Amino acid sequence: MTKTKARQLRDMIQSSELEFLMEAHNGVSAKIAERTGFKGLWASGLCLSTSYGIRDRNEASWTQVLETVEFMADATDVPILLDGDTGYGDFNNVARLVKKLCQRDVAGVCIEDKLFPKQNSFLGDAQPLLTIPDFTAKIRAAKDAQSDPDFIFVARVEALIAGRSMQEALDRAGAYRQAGADAILIHSKKADSKEIEEFCRQWDNACPVVIVPTKYHQTPMDVFRDLGVSTTIWANHAMRAAIVAISEVCEEIYRTQSISAVEQKVATLTEVFDLTGENVFDDFVRKVSA
Ligand code: SPV
Ligand code: MG
């Protein structure tokens, strides 16, 4: 029997290898990442928002996010970890979110200990944090609501982002683990990875650690491998690549009033049809008309 998506994500998070989740923000970007070979996907709140043309401040409703992530789950066979921001409300909202994610075959959710409405971690300083008891209530509510025993809850510690101490980051992570979190995402916006490395040393793999090296991208992955990090999230690179590629093609077509010059730079229609499954539609028609 094939493994459920939640089981696949659980195996990745718990494996002794360093694993990778690639950002995707709609069905087609999810499919492309899967085809490349990624074993799992990160449905980024920032990139979902960007794809809607809105800010990463919970301007999209949670059901709009759910609808998009369902398209992503339908388009792929690999597990998706949804960036669920702060859970779109209190513990009750988190429980309802987890229930719906299990129904739609989304393998896990990452919830951060900031306040609703959230703002992106790379904006501003000293962002306020939720109290530990209020956040552990969200974890317990999520674990209680999951219908799939393998569903993954990643608790995201924003203490370092908010300028709090290393000790507070460790205390929060400890409380979240005790409340039932399956993994801890420790986030940093520093250009070097010293504080992440320090956290990992002191945490000593009390439970799996997930990192997002968007800012400290120069540190080789072997450093994190040696520290026993479970999973790295490449958090926004499909969207940032798309912005550059779309801009270049728009500029060229606008300037030349022709599409000839870009023909070699864009996907063929055969590739488009292949990505959306047109190539197997005829087989489907034959099967149902037999
Ligand atoms: C996201 O991808 O939306 C994240 C990661 O939450 S970050 O933008 O680094 O906060
Ligand atoms: Mg986010």
mmCIF file with all atom_site columns, C-alpha atoms in Angstrom, residues 63-238:
data_model
loop_
_atom_site.group_PDB
_atom_site.id
_atom_site.type_symbol
_atom_site.label_atom_id
_atom_site.label_alt_id
_atom_site.label_comp_id
_atom_site.label_asym_id
_atom_site.label_entity_id
_atom_site.label_seq_id
_atom_site.pdbx_PDB_ins_code
_atom_site.Cartn_x
_atom_site.Cartn_y
_atom_site.Cartn_z
_atom_site.occupancy
_atom_site.B_iso_or_equiv
_atom_site.pdbx_formal_charge
_atom_site.auth_seq_id
_atom_site.auth_comp_id
_atom_site.auth_asym_id
_atom_site.auth_atom_id
_atom_site.pdbx_PDB_model_num
ATOM 1   C CA . THR A 1 63  ? -10.788 29.390 3.147  1.00 0.00 ? 63  THR A CA 1
ATOM 2   C CA . GLN A 1 64  ? -9.149  31.087 0.163  1.00 0.00 ? 64  GLN A CA 1
ATOM 3   C CA . VAL A 1 65  ? -5.829  29.606 1.272  1.00 0.00 ? 65  VAL A CA 1
ATOM 4   C CA . LEU A 1 66  ? -7.499  26.219 1.796  1.00 0.00 ? 66  LEU A CA 1
ATOM 5   C CA . GLU A 1 67  ? -8.907  26.274 -1.714 1.00 0.00 ? 67  GLU A CA 1
ATOM 6   C CA . THR A 1 68  ? -5.504  26.977 -3.265 1.00 0.00 ? 68  THR A CA 1
ATOM 7   C CA . VAL A 1 69  ? -3.712  24.371 -1.190 1.00 0.00 ? 69  VAL A CA 1
ATOM 8   C CA . GLU A 1 70  ? -6.338  21.839 -2.236 1.00 0.00 ? 70  GLU A CA 1
ATOM 9   C CA . PHE A 1 71  ? -5.472  22.497 -5.906 1.00 0.00 ? 71  PHE A CA 1
ATOM 10  C CA . MET A 1 72  ? -1.825  21.937 -4.990 1.00 0.00 ? 72  MET A CA 1
ATOM 11  C CA . ALA A 1 73  ? -2.618  18.673 -3.177 1.00 0.00 ? 73  ALA A CA 1
ATOM 12  C CA . ASP A 1 74  ? -4.750  17.445 -6.085 1.00 0.00 ? 74  ASP A CA 1
ATOM 13  C CA . ALA A 1 75  ? -1.978  18.219 -8.588 1.00 0.00 ? 75  ALA A CA 1
ATOM 14  C CA . THR A 1 76  ? 0.727   16.254 -6.755 1.00 0.00 ? 76  THR A CA 1
ATOM 15  C CA . ASP A 1 77  ? 1.532   13.017 -4.943 1.00 0.00 ? 77  ASP A CA 1
ATOM 16  C CA . VAL A 1 78  ? 4.083   14.484 -2.540 1.00 0.00 ? 78  VAL A CA 1
ATOM 17  C CA . PRO A 1 79  ? 3.175   15.879 0.890  1.00 0.00 ? 79  PRO A CA 1
ATOM 18  C CA . ILE A 1 80  ? 2.497   19.558 1.521  1.00 0.00 ? 80  ILE A CA 1
ATOM 19  C CA . LEU A 1 81  ? 3.336   21.452 4.697  1.00 0.00 ? 81  LEU A CA 1
ATOM 20  C CA . LEU A 1 82  ? 1.024   24.470 4.798  1.00 0.00 ? 82  LEU A CA 1
ATOM 21  C CA . ASP A 1 83  ? 2.290   27.704 6.281  1.00 0.00 ? 83  ASP A CA 1
ATOM 22  C CA . GLY A 1 84  ? -0.785  28.335 8.422  1.00 0.00 ? 84  GLY A CA 1
ATOM 23  C CA . ASP A 1 85  ? 0.554   31.663 9.780  1.00 0.00 ? 85  ASP A CA 1
ATOM 24  C CA . THR A 1 86  ? -0.835  32.103 13.313 1.00 0.00 ? 86  THR A CA 1
ATOM 25  C CA . GLY A 1 87  ? -3.768  29.792 12.640 1.00 0.00 ? 87  GLY A CA 1
ATOM 26  C CA . TYR A 1 88  ? -6.200  32.543 11.564 1.00 0.00 ? 88  TYR A CA 1
ATOM 27  C CA . GLY A 1 89  ? -7.488  33.165 15.107 1.00 0.00 ? 89  GLY A CA 1
ATOM 28  C CA . ASP A 1 90  ? -7.364  31.334 18.413 1.00 0.00 ? 90  ASP A CA 1
ATOM 29  C CA . PHE A 1 91  ? -7.081  27.622 19.322 1.00 0.00 ? 91  PHE A CA 1
ATOM 30  C CA . ASN A 1 92  ? -10.597 27.005 18.043 1.00 0.00 ? 92  ASN A CA 1
ATOM 31  C CA . ASN A 1 93  ? -9.736  28.358 14.595 1.00 0.00 ? 93  ASN A CA 1
ATOM 32  C CA . VAL A 1 94  ? -6.584  26.210 14.552 1.00 0.00 ? 94  VAL A CA 1
ATOM 33  C CA . ALA A 1 95  ? -8.625  23.098 15.349 1.00 0.00 ? 95  ALA A CA 1
ATOM 34  C CA . ARG A 1 96  ? -11.020 23.804 12.496 1.00 0.00 ? 96  ARG A CA 1
ATOM 35  C CA . LEU A 1 97  ? -8.145  24.473 10.105 1.00 0.00 ? 97  LEU A CA 1
ATOM 36  C CA . VAL A 1 98  ? -6.476  21.157 10.978 1.00 0.00 ? 98  VAL A CA 1
ATOM 37  C CA . LYS A 1 99  ? -9.750  19.285 10.532 1.00 0.00 ? 99  LYS A CA 1
ATOM 38  C CA . LYS A 1 100 ? -10.193 20.714 7.041  1.00 0.00 ? 100 LYS A CA 1
ATOM 39  C CA . LEU A 1 101 ? -6.540  20.129 6.090  1.00 0.00 ? 101 LEU A CA 1
ATOM 40  C CA . CYS A 1 102 ? -6.826  16.442 6.995  1.00 0.00 ? 102 CYS A CA 1
ATOM 41  C CA . GLN A 1 103 ? -9.961  16.180 4.848  1.00 0.00 ? 103 GLN A CA 1
ATOM 42  C CA . ARG A 1 104 ? -8.107  17.692 1.903  1.00 0.00 ? 104 ARG A CA 1
ATOM 43  C CA . ASP A 1 105 ? -5.000  15.544 2.172  1.00 0.00 ? 105 ASP A CA 1
ATOM 44  C CA . VAL A 1 106 ? -2.650  18.304 3.278  1.00 0.00 ? 106 VAL A CA 1
ATOM 45  C CA . ALA A 1 107 ? 0.073   16.536 5.274  1.00 0.00 ? 107 ALA A CA 1
ATOM 46  C CA . GLY A 1 108 ? 0.873   19.109 7.913  1.00 0.00 ? 108 GLY A CA 1
ATOM 47  C CA . VAL A 1 109 ? 0.677   22.668 9.113  1.00 0.00 ? 109 VAL A CA 1
ATOM 48  C CA . CYS A 1 110 ? 3.189   25.121 10.518 1.00 0.00 ? 110 CYS A CA 1
ATOM 49  C CA . ILE A 1 111 ? 1.810   27.650 12.998 1.00 0.00 ? 111 ILE A CA 1
ATOM 50  C CA . GLU A 1 112 ? 3.862   30.561 14.355 1.00 0.00 ? 112 GLU A CA 1
ATOM 51  C CA . ASP A 1 113 ? 3.699   32.128 17.821 1.00 0.00 ? 113 ASP A CA 1
ATOM 52  C CA . LYS A 1 114 ? 2.869   35.660 16.670 1.00 0.00 ? 114 LYS A CA 1
ATOM 53  C CA . LEU A 1 115 ? -0.455  37.521 16.791 1.00 0.00 ? 115 LEU A CA 1
ATOM 54  C CA . PHE A 1 116 ? -3.294  37.559 14.264 1.00 0.00 ? 116 PHE A CA 1
ATOM 55  C CA . PRO A 1 117 ? -3.168  39.310 11.830 1.00 0.00 ? 117 PRO A CA 1
ATOM 56  C CA . LYS A 1 118 ? 0.467   38.346 11.298 1.00 0.00 ? 118 LYS A CA 1
ATOM 57  C CA . GLN A 1 119 ? 3.061   40.243 9.355  1.00 0.00 ? 119 GLN A CA 1
ATOM 58  C CA . ASN A 1 120 ? 6.006   38.763 7.500  1.00 0.00 ? 120 ASN A CA 1
ATOM 59  C CA . SER A 1 121 ? 8.986   37.960 9.709  1.00 0.00 ? 121 SER A CA 1
ATOM 60  C CA . PHE A 1 122 ? 11.329  40.048 7.567  1.00 0.00 ? 122 PHE A CA 1
ATOM 61  C CA . LEU A 1 123 ? 9.356   43.246 8.233  1.00 0.00 ? 123 LEU A CA 1
ATOM 62  C CA . GLY A 1 124 ? 9.859   45.476 11.248 1.00 0.00 ? 124 GLY A CA 1
ATOM 63  C CA . ASP A 1 125 ? 11.508  44.674 14.569 1.00 0.00 ? 125 ASP A CA 1
ATOM 64  C CA . ALA A 1 126 ? 10.277  43.437 17.919 1.00 0.00 ? 126 ALA A CA 1
ATOM 65  C CA . GLN A 1 127 ? 7.066   41.922 16.619 1.00 0.00 ? 127 GLN A CA 1
ATOM 66  C CA . PRO A 1 128 ? 4.765   40.982 19.515 1.00 0.00 ? 128 PRO A CA 1
ATOM 67  C CA . LEU A 1 129 ? 4.506   37.291 20.411 1.00 0.00 ? 129 LEU A CA 1
ATOM 68  C CA . LEU A 1 130 ? 1.615   35.232 21.716 1.00 0.00 ? 130 LEU A CA 1
ATOM 69  C CA . THR A 1 131 ? 1.944   34.031 25.325 1.00 0.00 ? 131 THR A CA 1
ATOM 70  C CA . ILE A 1 132 ? 3.242   30.501 25.792 1.00 0.00 ? 132 ILE A CA 1
ATOM 71  C CA . PRO A 1 133 ? -0.052  29.214 27.321 1.00 0.00 ? 133 PRO A CA 1
ATOM 72  C CA . ASP A 1 134 ? -2.092  30.655 24.449 1.00 0.00 ? 134 ASP A CA 1
ATOM 73  C CA . PHE A 1 135 ? 0.223   29.050 21.908 1.00 0.00 ? 135 PHE A CA 1
ATOM 74  C CA . THR A 1 136 ? 0.356   25.658 23.616 1.00 0.00 ? 136 THR A CA 1
ATOM 75  C CA . ALA A 1 137 ? -3.468  25.706 23.607 1.00 0.00 ? 137 ALA A CA 1
ATOM 76  C CA . LYS A 1 138 ? -3.285  25.991 19.810 1.00 0.00 ? 138 LYS A CA 1
ATOM 77  C CA . ILE A 1 139 ? -0.929  22.994 19.646 1.00 0.00 ? 139 ILE A CA 1
ATOM 78  C CA . ARG A 1 140 ? -3.149  20.861 21.855 1.00 0.00 ? 140 ARG A CA 1
ATOM 79  C CA . ALA A 1 141 ? -6.239  21.879 19.877 1.00 0.00 ? 141 ALA A CA 1
ATOM 80  C CA . ALA A 1 142 ? -4.502  20.953 16.601 1.00 0.00 ? 142 ALA A CA 1
ATOM 81  C CA . LYS A 1 143 ? -3.331  17.566 17.836 1.00 0.00 ? 143 LYS A CA 1
ATOM 82  C CA . ASP A 1 144 ? -6.808  16.857 19.181 1.00 0.00 ? 144 ASP A CA 1
ATOM 83  C CA . ALA A 1 145 ? -8.462  17.805 15.874 1.00 0.00 ? 145 ALA A CA 1
ATOM 84  C CA . GLN A 1 146 ? -6.314  15.792 13.450 1.00 0.00 ? 146 GLN A CA 1
ATOM 85  C CA . SER A 1 147 ? -8.183  12.844 11.935 1.00 0.00 ? 147 SER A CA 1
ATOM 86  C CA . ASP A 1 148 ? -4.975  11.432 10.438 1.00 0.00 ? 148 ASP A CA 1
ATOM 87  C CA . PRO A 1 149 ? -2.603  10.188 13.163 1.00 0.00 ? 149 PRO A CA 1
ATOM 88  C CA . ASP A 1 150 ? 0.415   11.083 11.028 1.00 0.00 ? 150 ASP A CA 1
ATOM 89  C CA . PHE A 1 151 ? -0.605  14.718 10.421 1.00 0.00 ? 151 PHE A CA 1
ATOM 90  C CA . ILE A 1 152 ? 2.338   16.957 11.307 1.00 0.00 ? 152 ILE A CA 1
ATOM 91  C CA . PHE A 1 153 ? 2.196   20.074 13.482 1.00 0.00 ? 153 PHE A CA 1
ATOM 92  C CA . VAL A 1 154 ? 5.282   22.254 13.187 1.00 0.00 ? 154 VAL A CA 1
ATOM 93  C CA . ALA A 1 155 ? 5.503   24.877 15.932 1.00 0.00 ? 155 ALA A CA 1
ATOM 94  C CA . ARG A 1 156 ? 7.325   27.953 14.679 1.00 0.00 ? 156 ARG A CA 1
ATOM 95  C CA . VAL A 1 157 ? 9.323   29.887 17.252 1.00 0.00 ? 157 VAL A CA 1
ATOM 96  C CA . GLU A 1 158 ? 9.576   33.593 16.392 1.00 0.00 ? 158 GLU A CA 1
ATOM 97  C CA . ALA A 1 159 ? 11.505  34.634 19.519 1.00 0.00 ? 159 ALA A CA 1
ATOM 98  C CA . LEU A 1 160 ? 14.756  35.376 17.648 1.00 0.00 ? 160 LEU A CA 1
ATOM 99  C CA . ILE A 1 161 ? 12.857  37.261 14.942 1.00 0.00 ? 161 ILE A CA 1
ATOM 100 C CA . ALA A 1 162 ? 11.214  39.351 17.694 1.00 0.00 ? 162 ALA A CA 1
ATOM 101 C CA . GLY A 1 163 ? 14.599  40.186 19.253 1.00 0.00 ? 163 GLY A CA 1
ATOM 102 C CA . ARG A 1 164 ? 14.023  38.036 22.349 1.00 0.00 ? 164 ARG A CA 1
ATOM 103 C CA . SER A 1 165 ? 16.791  35.995 23.991 1.00 0.00 ? 165 SER A CA 1
ATOM 104 C CA . MET A 1 166 ? 18.126  32.584 23.014 1.00 0.00 ? 166 MET A CA 1
ATOM 105 C CA . GLN A 1 167 ? 16.846  31.332 26.370 1.00 0.00 ? 167 GLN A CA 1
ATOM 106 C CA . GLU A 1 168 ? 13.320  32.461 25.528 1.00 0.00 ? 168 GLU A CA 1
ATOM 107 C CA . ALA A 1 169 ? 13.540  30.696 22.143 1.00 0.00 ? 169 ALA A CA 1
ATOM 108 C CA . LEU A 1 170 ? 14.636  27.488 23.905 1.00 0.00 ? 170 LEU A CA 1
ATOM 109 C CA . ASP A 1 171 ? 11.958  27.821 26.602 1.00 0.00 ? 171 ASP A CA 1
ATOM 110 C CA . ARG A 1 172 ? 9.247   28.346 24.026 1.00 0.00 ? 172 ARG A CA 1
ATOM 111 C CA . ALA A 1 173 ? 10.461  25.417 21.918 1.00 0.00 ? 173 ALA A CA 1
ATOM 112 C CA . GLY A 1 174 ? 10.512  23.210 25.027 1.00 0.00 ? 174 GLY A CA 1
ATOM 113 C CA . ALA A 1 175 ? 6.952   24.163 25.987 1.00 0.00 ? 175 ALA A CA 1
ATOM 114 C CA . TYR A 1 176 ? 5.726   23.601 22.425 1.00 0.00 ? 176 TYR A CA 1
ATOM 115 C CA . ARG A 1 177 ? 7.347   20.169 22.255 1.00 0.00 ? 177 ARG A CA 1
ATOM 116 C CA . GLN A 1 178 ? 5.758   19.192 25.546 1.00 0.00 ? 178 GLN A CA 1
ATOM 117 C CA . ALA A 1 179 ? 2.356   20.336 24.266 1.00 0.00 ? 179 ALA A CA 1
ATOM 118 C CA . GLY A 1 180 ? 2.678   17.871 21.370 1.00 0.00 ? 180 GLY A CA 1
ATOM 119 C CA . ALA A 1 181 ? 4.421   19.669 18.485 1.00 0.00 ? 181 ALA A CA 1
ATOM 120 C CA . ASP A 1 182 ? 5.985   17.183 16.066 1.00 0.00 ? 182 ASP A CA 1
ATOM 121 C CA . ALA A 1 183 ? 8.799   19.572 15.111 1.00 0.00 ? 183 ALA A CA 1
ATOM 122 C CA . ILE A 1 184 ? 10.120  23.041 15.910 1.00 0.00 ? 184 ILE A CA 1
ATOM 123 C CA . LEU A 1 185 ? 10.778  25.625 13.197 1.00 0.00 ? 185 LEU A CA 1
ATOM 124 C CA . ILE A 1 186 ? 13.338  28.064 14.528 1.00 0.00 ? 186 ILE A CA 1
ATOM 125 C CA . HIS A 1 187 ? 13.355  31.207 12.416 1.00 0.00 ? 187 HIS A CA 1
ATOM 126 C CA . SER A 1 188 ? 16.019  33.891 12.027 1.00 0.00 ? 188 SER A CA 1
ATOM 127 C CA . LYS A 1 189 ? 16.411  36.953 9.868  1.00 0.00 ? 189 LYS A CA 1
ATOM 128 C CA . LYS A 1 190 ? 20.153  37.318 10.393 1.00 0.00 ? 190 LYS A CA 1
ATOM 129 C CA . ALA A 1 191 ? 22.458  37.148 7.374  1.00 0.00 ? 191 ALA A CA 1
ATOM 130 C CA . ASP A 1 192 ? 24.629  34.601 9.145  1.00 0.00 ? 192 ASP A CA 1
ATOM 131 C CA . SER A 1 193 ? 23.490  31.403 10.801 1.00 0.00 ? 193 SER A CA 1
ATOM 132 C CA . LYS A 1 194 ? 25.255  31.763 14.185 1.00 0.00 ? 194 LYS A CA 1
ATOM 133 C CA . GLU A 1 195 ? 22.063  32.044 16.240 1.00 0.00 ? 195 GLU A CA 1
ATOM 134 C CA . ILE A 1 196 ? 20.471  29.099 14.431 1.00 0.00 ? 196 ILE A CA 1
ATOM 135 C CA . GLU A 1 197 ? 23.575  26.986 15.042 1.00 0.00 ? 197 GLU A CA 1
ATOM 136 C CA . GLU A 1 198 ? 23.583  28.014 18.718 1.00 0.00 ? 198 GLU A CA 1
ATOM 137 C CA . PHE A 1 199 ? 19.905  27.126 19.059 1.00 0.00 ? 199 PHE A CA 1
ATOM 138 C CA . CYS A 1 200 ? 20.519  23.697 17.489 1.00 0.00 ? 200 CYS A CA 1
ATOM 139 C CA . ARG A 1 201 ? 23.457  22.983 19.798 1.00 0.00 ? 201 ARG A CA 1
ATOM 140 C CA . GLN A 1 202 ? 21.468  23.841 22.916 1.00 0.00 ? 202 GLN A CA 1
ATOM 141 C CA . TRP A 1 203 ? 18.254  22.194 21.717 1.00 0.00 ? 203 TRP A CA 1
ATOM 142 C CA . ASP A 1 204 ? 20.246  19.015 21.094 1.00 0.00 ? 204 ASP A CA 1
ATOM 143 C CA . ASN A 1 205 ? 17.546  17.478 18.915 1.00 0.00 ? 205 ASN A CA 1
ATOM 144 C CA . ALA A 1 206 ? 14.945  17.283 21.678 1.00 0.00 ? 206 ALA A CA 1
ATOM 145 C CA . CYS A 1 207 ? 12.610  16.984 18.681 1.00 0.00 ? 207 CYS A CA 1
ATOM 146 C CA . PRO A 1 208 ? 13.138  17.566 14.928 1.00 0.00 ? 208 PRO A CA 1
ATOM 147 C CA . VAL A 1 209 ? 14.248  21.054 13.864 1.00 0.00 ? 209 VAL A CA 1
ATOM 148 C CA . VAL A 1 210 ? 13.123  22.825 10.677 1.00 0.00 ? 210 VAL A CA 1
ATOM 149 C CA . ILE A 1 211 ? 14.964  25.853 9.283  1.00 0.00 ? 211 ILE A CA 1
ATOM 150 C CA . VAL A 1 212 ? 14.303  28.545 6.658  1.00 0.00 ? 212 VAL A CA 1
ATOM 151 C CA . PRO A 1 213 ? 17.682  29.862 5.434  1.00 0.00 ? 213 PRO A CA 1
ATOM 152 C CA . THR A 1 214 ? 16.288  32.641 3.241  1.00 0.00 ? 214 THR A CA 1
ATOM 153 C CA . LYS A 1 215 ? 18.666  35.212 4.772  1.00 0.00 ? 215 LYS A CA 1
ATOM 154 C CA . TYR A 1 216 ? 21.563  33.007 5.873  1.00 0.00 ? 216 TYR A CA 1
ATOM 155 C CA . HIS A 1 217 ? 21.730  31.186 2.537  1.00 0.00 ? 217 HIS A CA 1
ATOM 156 C CA . GLN A 1 218 ? 25.519  31.211 2.398  1.00 0.00 ? 218 GLN A CA 1
ATOM 157 C CA . THR A 1 219 ? 25.929  28.619 5.125  1.00 0.00 ? 219 THR A CA 1
ATOM 158 C CA . PRO A 1 220 ? 26.554  25.233 3.459  1.00 0.00 ? 220 PRO A CA 1
ATOM 159 C CA . MET A 1 221 ? 23.923  22.601 4.179  1.00 0.00 ? 221 MET A CA 1
ATOM 160 C CA . ASP A 1 222 ? 26.602  20.324 5.665  1.00 0.00 ? 222 ASP A CA 1
ATOM 161 C CA . VAL A 1 223 ? 26.767  22.648 8.682  1.00 0.00 ? 223 VAL A CA 1
ATOM 162 C CA . PHE A 1 224 ? 23.095  21.945 9.399  1.00 0.00 ? 224 PHE A CA 1
ATOM 163 C CA . ARG A 1 225 ? 23.488  18.261 8.541  1.00 0.00 ? 225 ARG A CA 1
ATOM 164 C CA . ASP A 1 226 ? 26.210  18.005 11.185 1.00 0.00 ? 226 ASP A CA 1
ATOM 165 C CA . LEU A 1 227 ? 23.936  19.737 13.707 1.00 0.00 ? 227 LEU A CA 1
ATOM 166 C CA . GLY A 1 228 ? 21.214  17.158 13.014 1.00 0.00 ? 228 GLY A CA 1
ATOM 167 C CA . VAL A 1 229 ? 18.705  19.581 11.458 1.00 0.00 ? 229 VAL A CA 1
ATOM 168 C CA . SER A 1 230 ? 15.724  17.622 10.138 1.00 0.00 ? 230 SER A CA 1
ATOM 169 C CA . THR A 1 231 ? 14.392  19.749 7.291  1.00 0.00 ? 231 THR A CA 1
ATOM 170 C CA . THR A 1 232 ? 15.291  22.831 5.272  1.00 0.00 ? 232 THR A CA 1
ATOM 171 C CA . ILE A 1 233 ? 12.562  24.931 3.649  1.00 0.00 ? 233 ILE A CA 1
ATOM 172 C CA . TRP A 1 234 ? 13.412  26.764 0.419  1.00 0.00 ? 234 TRP A CA 1
ATOM 173 C CA . ALA A 1 235 ? 10.681  29.246 1.230  1.00 0.00 ? 235 ALA A CA 1
ATOM 174 C CA . ASN A 1 236 ? 10.038  31.611 -1.667 1.00 0.00 ? 236 ASN A CA 1
ATOM 175 C CA . HIS A 1 237 ? 12.187  30.847 -4.676 1.00 0.00 ? 237 HIS A CA 1
ATOM 176 C CA . ALA A 1 238 ? 9.530   29.568 -7.085 1.00 0.00 ? 238 ALA A CA 1
#
